[in-house]
Amino acid sequence: MNREGMTLIVRTVTRISVWLIILYGIYIALHGHLTPGGGFAGGVIISLAFLNVTLAYGRKFTSRWLDIGLLGDIEASSASLILALGIMGMAFGGGFLANFLSHGKLFHLVSAGTIPIYNILIGAKVGMALFVVVWTLAITRIGEEEEQ
Amino acid sequence: MILPFFVIIPLLAAFLITLISGKKDNWAIILSILAELSVLVLAVFCYFFKLDDVFVYSMSGWKIPYTICLVQDALSCFMLIVVSTIALVSLIFSVTYIRHLVTSWRYYALFMLLVTGMNGVIVTGDLFNLFVFMEIALFSAYALVSYGRKAEEFEAAFKYAIMGSVSSSLILVGIAITYSYTSSLTMATIAETLKTKPVEVTYWLGGLFLAGFGLKAAMVPFHAWLPDAHSSAPAPISSMLSGVLIKSLGVYTIVRLFFNVFGAPALFGTLLLVFGTLSIIVASFLAIGQWDIKRLLAYSSISQIGFILVGFGVGNFLGILGAIFHLLSHAIFKSLLFYNTGAVEMALGTRDMRQMGDLRKALPVTSFTSMVGSLAIMGMPPFNGFFSKLFIIMALIKAKLYFVAFLVVGGSILTIAYFVKFQRYGFRGDRVIEKDMVKEPISFGMKFSMGFLAVLCLLTSVMLIPGIREAVIDPVINVIANKTGYIQSVLSGR
């Protein structure tokens, strides 16, 4: 049992709630074209779930539980995919970032063309980026190298 | 169809660099140089083949009041060429210089984001989009200033971030007021609507934007962040910041907004003249007292920005010609001089002029190119700095502003004073530095970038030969001088 992190109560609540928070973030990002919210809001909620774990269990446990390098890669690749989708809009639609897929029926989950895809990608980008930013601030000290 | 690629290519390069480069920086160097080279080729293509036309690109296929539009005219092509040339040469200079600090691909990813932001500010025709791209460029600049990870660099970056945020919030308030008055964010439609509104609205907006963008351009009452930030950054980043960032974020946006959108009311011309003259005189006096070579160059940047603002403030043909040409020539020789300081710092490990001496034997290329750069910035005849200062002073005399002309001449004499000091103590001093006193040798890439810009200091004077000038610079001047022409050409392109 490591001594980092908070008390047993906080840890138990976090262990149960973290998955609910992630699920809620995914819901917000997926329904971005139907309800208030969207990729950015969903991404922020997902990153808060990871931050909860960092606060409750400490840095050591989190670095074993999550592959921080992989999170960085997910972030960069989703950003590149957004750009690729934008260039596809130039090829098939009227311009950069154009909505070139069929719009579907109103208020259906699979509708609105490329907008849900952008929401998912932005959710992944924002969620990983915000968490990595706070993580980097937590582990870096001025004058020392990063302790990775 | 070319326009969005000025943003897409560097942005994609930034993300790919973080993906594919492992611990080493080889892939990052290759990718960033390829990306910058392709942006430069596209910019040259736009400049020489489509110079007289105005192209409007609507993002995602919407029409103009609803879309974010990108606008390509002679002025933006010109700025794109300046930015991509300096960025490419800085990348070549960076290869060994950054390895000497910290070997990391992060530098190249941040560099590409900086270029993305500047290119975006230049091509966009939408006011809020301009704000977003400006923030991209600024945030990567904050990170790059503190790249060396020393305490004073963090302090400089923090100061820069605070001042940058203050000015950005002023600009944001200005954009909000503009939107509430005109119900539009496209610059051309804003300009159309503002004509029908009372003139006081324009004055209030102009005040907010002049303070905001003036802080980015480091005009004198707003200059306090620049000497710290530009002298703490790594040398290639100092040259990017002094050479192009303060011009694309500060001067270009001021020109675009005050000439093309607000139609250049006489009040703002006078304000630019006052602030420009103040910058020239105050910053020159501050520069003379410096012993740190990079701080001296940073203060000199403020003073040279003053020359550009005075040129635009006069507003006649000669003034705009001088300002545009000084913008180009200052980008070239100030970047060259910052490379020189970077090379000296790498070779001797100091930036203090009192610890330098006669470097002609130890660093022949560096001391020779620094002489070329100093002569150009002093305004000695065959170099480009002479012609730009000459045109600005002639414009002032033609506009019968004799007192301002007198102060500007005084400012250029002060420029000679502090660059004589720079040469006398920094590169041609009494203490002879032998070859074996050099800590790290200067690599070929660094010599190449210094030599290339030294050649450009001479070659760009060719652009002013009458036949070439009409083809190359006059279209740029027409965009600025023909104030409302921008509105018509953008709106007819919808």
PDB file of C-alpha atoms in Angstrom, chain B residues 139-259:
ATOM      1  CA  PHE B 139       1.498  30.802 -26.923  1.00  0.00           C
ATOM      2  CA  SER B 140       4.171  28.988 -28.899  1.00  0.00           C
ATOM      3  CA  ALA B 141       6.327  32.116 -28.587  1.00  0.00           C
ATOM      4  CA  TYR B 142       5.973  32.056 -24.772  1.00  0.00           C
ATOM      5  CA  ALA B 143       7.065  28.410 -24.706  1.00  0.00           C
ATOM      6  CA  LEU B 144       9.967  29.029 -27.088  1.00  0.00           C
ATOM      7  CA  VAL B 145      11.262  32.032 -25.121  1.00  0.00           C
ATOM      8  CA  SER B 146      11.661  29.805 -22.042  1.00  0.00           C
ATOM      9  CA  TYR B 147      13.186  26.952 -24.057  1.00  0.00           C
ATOM     10  CA  GLY B 148      16.607  27.192 -22.394  1.00  0.00           C
ATOM     11  CA  ARG B 149      14.989  26.480 -18.964  1.00  0.00           C
ATOM     12  CA  LYS B 150      16.930  29.000 -16.939  1.00  0.00           C
ATOM     13  CA  ALA B 151      15.317  31.113 -14.228  1.00  0.00           C
ATOM     14  CA  GLU B 152      15.699  34.392 -16.104  1.00  0.00           C
ATOM     15  CA  GLU B 153      14.180  32.846 -19.231  1.00  0.00           C
ATOM     16  CA  PHE B 154      11.128  31.721 -17.281  1.00  0.00           C
ATOM     17  CA  GLU B 155      10.854  35.206 -15.838  1.00  0.00           C
ATOM     18  CA  ALA B 156      11.036  36.795 -19.295  1.00  0.00           C
ATOM     19  CA  ALA B 157       8.469  34.352 -20.697  1.00  0.00           C
ATOM     20  CA  PHE B 158       6.142  35.015 -17.755  1.00  0.00           C
ATOM     21  CA  LYS B 159       6.411  38.772 -18.220  1.00  0.00           C
ATOM     22  CA  TYR B 160       5.782  38.335 -21.937  1.00  0.00           C
ATOM     23  CA  ALA B 161       2.752  36.133 -21.219  1.00  0.00           C
ATOM     24  CA  ILE B 162       1.239  38.685 -18.815  1.00  0.00           C
ATOM     25  CA  MET B 163       1.746  41.622 -21.184  1.00  0.00           C
ATOM     26  CA  GLY B 164       0.538  39.556 -24.138  1.00  0.00           C
ATOM     27  CA  SER B 165      -2.632  38.567 -22.278  1.00  0.00           C
ATOM     28  CA  VAL B 166      -3.374  42.167 -21.323  1.00  0.00           C
ATOM     29  CA  SER B 167      -3.052  43.293 -24.928  1.00  0.00           C
ATOM     30  CA  SER B 168      -5.045  40.301 -26.177  1.00  0.00           C
ATOM     31  CA  SER B 169      -7.906  41.135 -23.840  1.00  0.00           C
ATOM     32  CA  LEU B 170      -7.917  44.732 -25.103  1.00  0.00           C
ATOM     33  CA  ILE B 171      -8.138  43.367 -28.644  1.00  0.00           C
ATOM     34  CA  LEU B 172     -10.912  40.958 -27.619  1.00  0.00           C
ATOM     35  CA  VAL B 173     -12.936  43.827 -26.127  1.00  0.00           C
ATOM     36  CA  GLY B 174     -12.401  45.710 -29.378  1.00  0.00           C
ATOM     37  CA  ILE B 175     -13.630  42.738 -31.399  1.00  0.00           C
ATOM     38  CA  ALA B 176     -16.693  42.396 -29.142  1.00  0.00           C
ATOM     39  CA  ILE B 177     -17.589  46.078 -29.609  1.00  0.00           C
ATOM     40  CA  THR B 178     -17.051  45.771 -33.356  1.00  0.00           C
ATOM     41  CA  TYR B 179     -19.365  42.774 -33.487  1.00  0.00           C
ATOM     42  CA  SER B 180     -22.098  44.470 -31.466  1.00  0.00           C
ATOM     43  CA  TYR B 181     -21.989  47.528 -33.740  1.00  0.00           C
ATOM     44  CA  THR B 182     -21.706  45.828 -37.121  1.00  0.00           C
ATOM     45  CA  SER B 183     -23.124  42.299 -36.573  1.00  0.00           C
ATOM     46  CA  SER B 184     -20.260  40.880 -38.594  1.00  0.00           C
ATOM     47  CA  LEU B 185     -16.753  39.558 -38.096  1.00  0.00           C
ATOM     48  CA  THR B 186     -15.629  39.573 -41.739  1.00  0.00           C
ATOM     49  CA  MET B 187     -13.308  42.541 -42.120  1.00  0.00           C
ATOM     50  CA  ALA B 188     -14.720  43.649 -45.476  1.00  0.00           C
ATOM     51  CA  THR B 189     -18.336  43.758 -44.254  1.00  0.00           C
ATOM     52  CA  ILE B 190     -17.229  45.492 -41.044  1.00  0.00           C
ATOM     53  CA  ALA B 191     -15.576  48.163 -43.159  1.00  0.00           C
ATOM     54  CA  GLU B 192     -18.733  48.565 -45.243  1.00  0.00           C
ATOM     55  CA  THR B 193     -20.962  48.955 -42.182  1.00  0.00           C
ATOM     56  CA  LEU B 194     -18.618  51.243 -40.208  1.00  0.00           C
ATOM     57  CA  LYS B 195     -18.897  53.881 -42.950  1.00  0.00           C
ATOM     58  CA  THR B 196     -22.553  54.395 -42.034  1.00  0.00           C
ATOM     59  CA  LYS B 197     -21.905  54.648 -38.271  1.00  0.00           C
ATOM     60  CA  PRO B 198     -20.811  57.800 -36.385  1.00  0.00           C
ATOM     61  CA  VAL B 199     -17.072  58.400 -36.595  1.00  0.00           C
ATOM     62  CA  GLU B 200     -16.640  58.252 -32.798  1.00  0.00           C
ATOM     63  CA  VAL B 201     -17.202  54.490 -32.946  1.00  0.00           C
ATOM     64  CA  THR B 202     -14.201  54.149 -35.204  1.00  0.00           C
ATOM     65  CA  TYR B 203     -12.129  56.265 -32.827  1.00  0.00           C
ATOM     66  CA  TRP B 204     -13.011  54.114 -29.785  1.00  0.00           C
ATOM     67  CA  LEU B 205     -12.294  50.902 -31.690  1.00  0.00           C
ATOM     68  CA  GLY B 206      -9.100  52.389 -33.070  1.00  0.00           C
ATOM     69  CA  GLY B 207      -7.928  53.271 -29.570  1.00  0.00           C
ATOM     70  CA  LEU B 208      -8.490  49.736 -28.296  1.00  0.00           C
ATOM     71  CA  PHE B 209      -6.834  48.133 -31.319  1.00  0.00           C
ATOM     72  CA  LEU B 210      -3.922  50.594 -31.329  1.00  0.00           C
ATOM     73  CA  ALA B 211      -3.142  49.791 -27.692  1.00  0.00           C
ATOM     74  CA  GLY B 212      -3.590  46.037 -28.234  1.00  0.00           C
ATOM     75  CA  PHE B 213      -1.710  45.580 -31.458  1.00  0.00           C
ATOM     76  CA  GLY B 214       0.725  48.324 -30.516  1.00  0.00           C
ATOM     77  CA  LEU B 215       1.782  46.199 -27.558  1.00  0.00           C
ATOM     78  CA  LYS B 216       2.405  43.293 -29.921  1.00  0.00           C
ATOM     79  CA  ALA B 217       4.430  45.608 -32.168  1.00  0.00           C
ATOM     80  CA  ALA B 218       6.280  47.063 -29.128  1.00  0.00           C
ATOM     81  CA  MET B 219       5.660  50.772 -29.766  1.00  0.00           C
ATOM     82  CA  VAL B 220       7.295  52.829 -27.068  1.00  0.00           C
ATOM     83  CA  PRO B 221       4.758  53.233 -24.305  1.00  0.00           C
ATOM     84  CA  PHE B 222       4.020  49.501 -24.651  1.00  0.00           C
ATOM     85  CA  HIS B 223       7.541  48.145 -25.159  1.00  0.00           C
ATOM     86  CA  ALA B 224       8.564  46.920 -21.689  1.00  0.00           C
ATOM     87  CA  TRP B 225       8.243  43.188 -22.407  1.00  0.00           C
ATOM     88  CA  LEU B 226      10.365  43.106 -25.559  1.00  0.00           C
ATOM     89  CA  PRO B 227      13.975  43.521 -24.310  1.00  0.00           C
ATOM     90  CA  ASP B 228      13.572  40.681 -21.783  1.00  0.00           C
ATOM     91  CA  ALA B 229      11.736  38.271 -24.072  1.00  0.00           C
ATOM     92  CA  HIS B 230      13.864  38.830 -27.168  1.00  0.00           C
ATOM     93  CA  SER B 231      17.172  38.641 -25.351  1.00  0.00           C
ATOM     94  CA  SER B 232      16.350  35.509 -23.299  1.00  0.00           C
ATOM     95  CA  ALA B 233      15.085  33.407 -26.213  1.00  0.00           C
ATOM     96  CA  PRO B 234      17.452  31.098 -28.163  1.00  0.00           C
ATOM     97  CA  ALA B 235      19.089  33.049 -31.027  1.00  0.00           C
ATOM     98  CA  PRO B 236      16.991  31.651 -33.928  1.00  0.00           C
ATOM     99  CA  ILE B 237      13.834  32.373 -31.922  1.00  0.00           C
ATOM    100  CA  SER B 238      15.022  35.911 -31.151  1.00  0.00           C
ATOM    101  CA  SER B 239      15.445  36.417 -34.861  1.00  0.00           C
ATOM    102  CA  MET B 240      11.958  35.043 -35.531  1.00  0.00           C
ATOM    103  CA  LEU B 241      10.420  37.256 -32.829  1.00  0.00           C
ATOM    104  CA  SER B 242      12.289  40.428 -33.770  1.00  0.00           C
ATOM    105  CA  GLY B 243      12.392  39.685 -37.470  1.00  0.00           C
ATOM    106  CA  VAL B 244       8.839  38.667 -38.246  1.00  0.00           C
ATOM    107  CA  LEU B 245       6.580  38.094 -35.212  1.00  0.00           C
ATOM    108  CA  ILE B 246       6.293  41.724 -34.103  1.00  0.00           C
ATOM    109  CA  LYS B 247       5.718  42.667 -37.741  1.00  0.00           C
ATOM    110  CA  SER B 248       3.073  40.114 -38.670  1.00  0.00           C
ATOM    111  CA  LEU B 249       1.196  40.358 -35.359  1.00  0.00           C
ATOM    112  CA  GLY B 250       1.738  44.044 -34.772  1.00  0.00           C
ATOM    113  CA  VAL B 251       2.532  46.106 -37.840  1.00  0.00           C
ATOM    114  CA  TYR B 252       0.665  44.053 -40.443  1.00  0.00           C
ATOM    115  CA  THR B 253      -2.542  43.938 -38.384  1.00  0.00           C
ATOM    116  CA  ILE B 254      -2.334  47.671 -37.636  1.00  0.00           C
ATOM    117  CA  VAL B 255      -1.950  48.411 -41.343  1.00  0.00           C
ATOM    118  CA  ARG B 256      -4.740  46.028 -42.342  1.00  0.00           C
ATOM    119  CA  LEU B 257      -7.195  47.381 -39.770  1.00  0.00           C
ATOM    120  CA  PHE B 258      -6.404  51.087 -39.898  1.00  0.00           C
ATOM    121  CA  PHE B 259      -5.924  51.426 -43.648  1.00  0.00           C
TER     122      PHE B 259
END
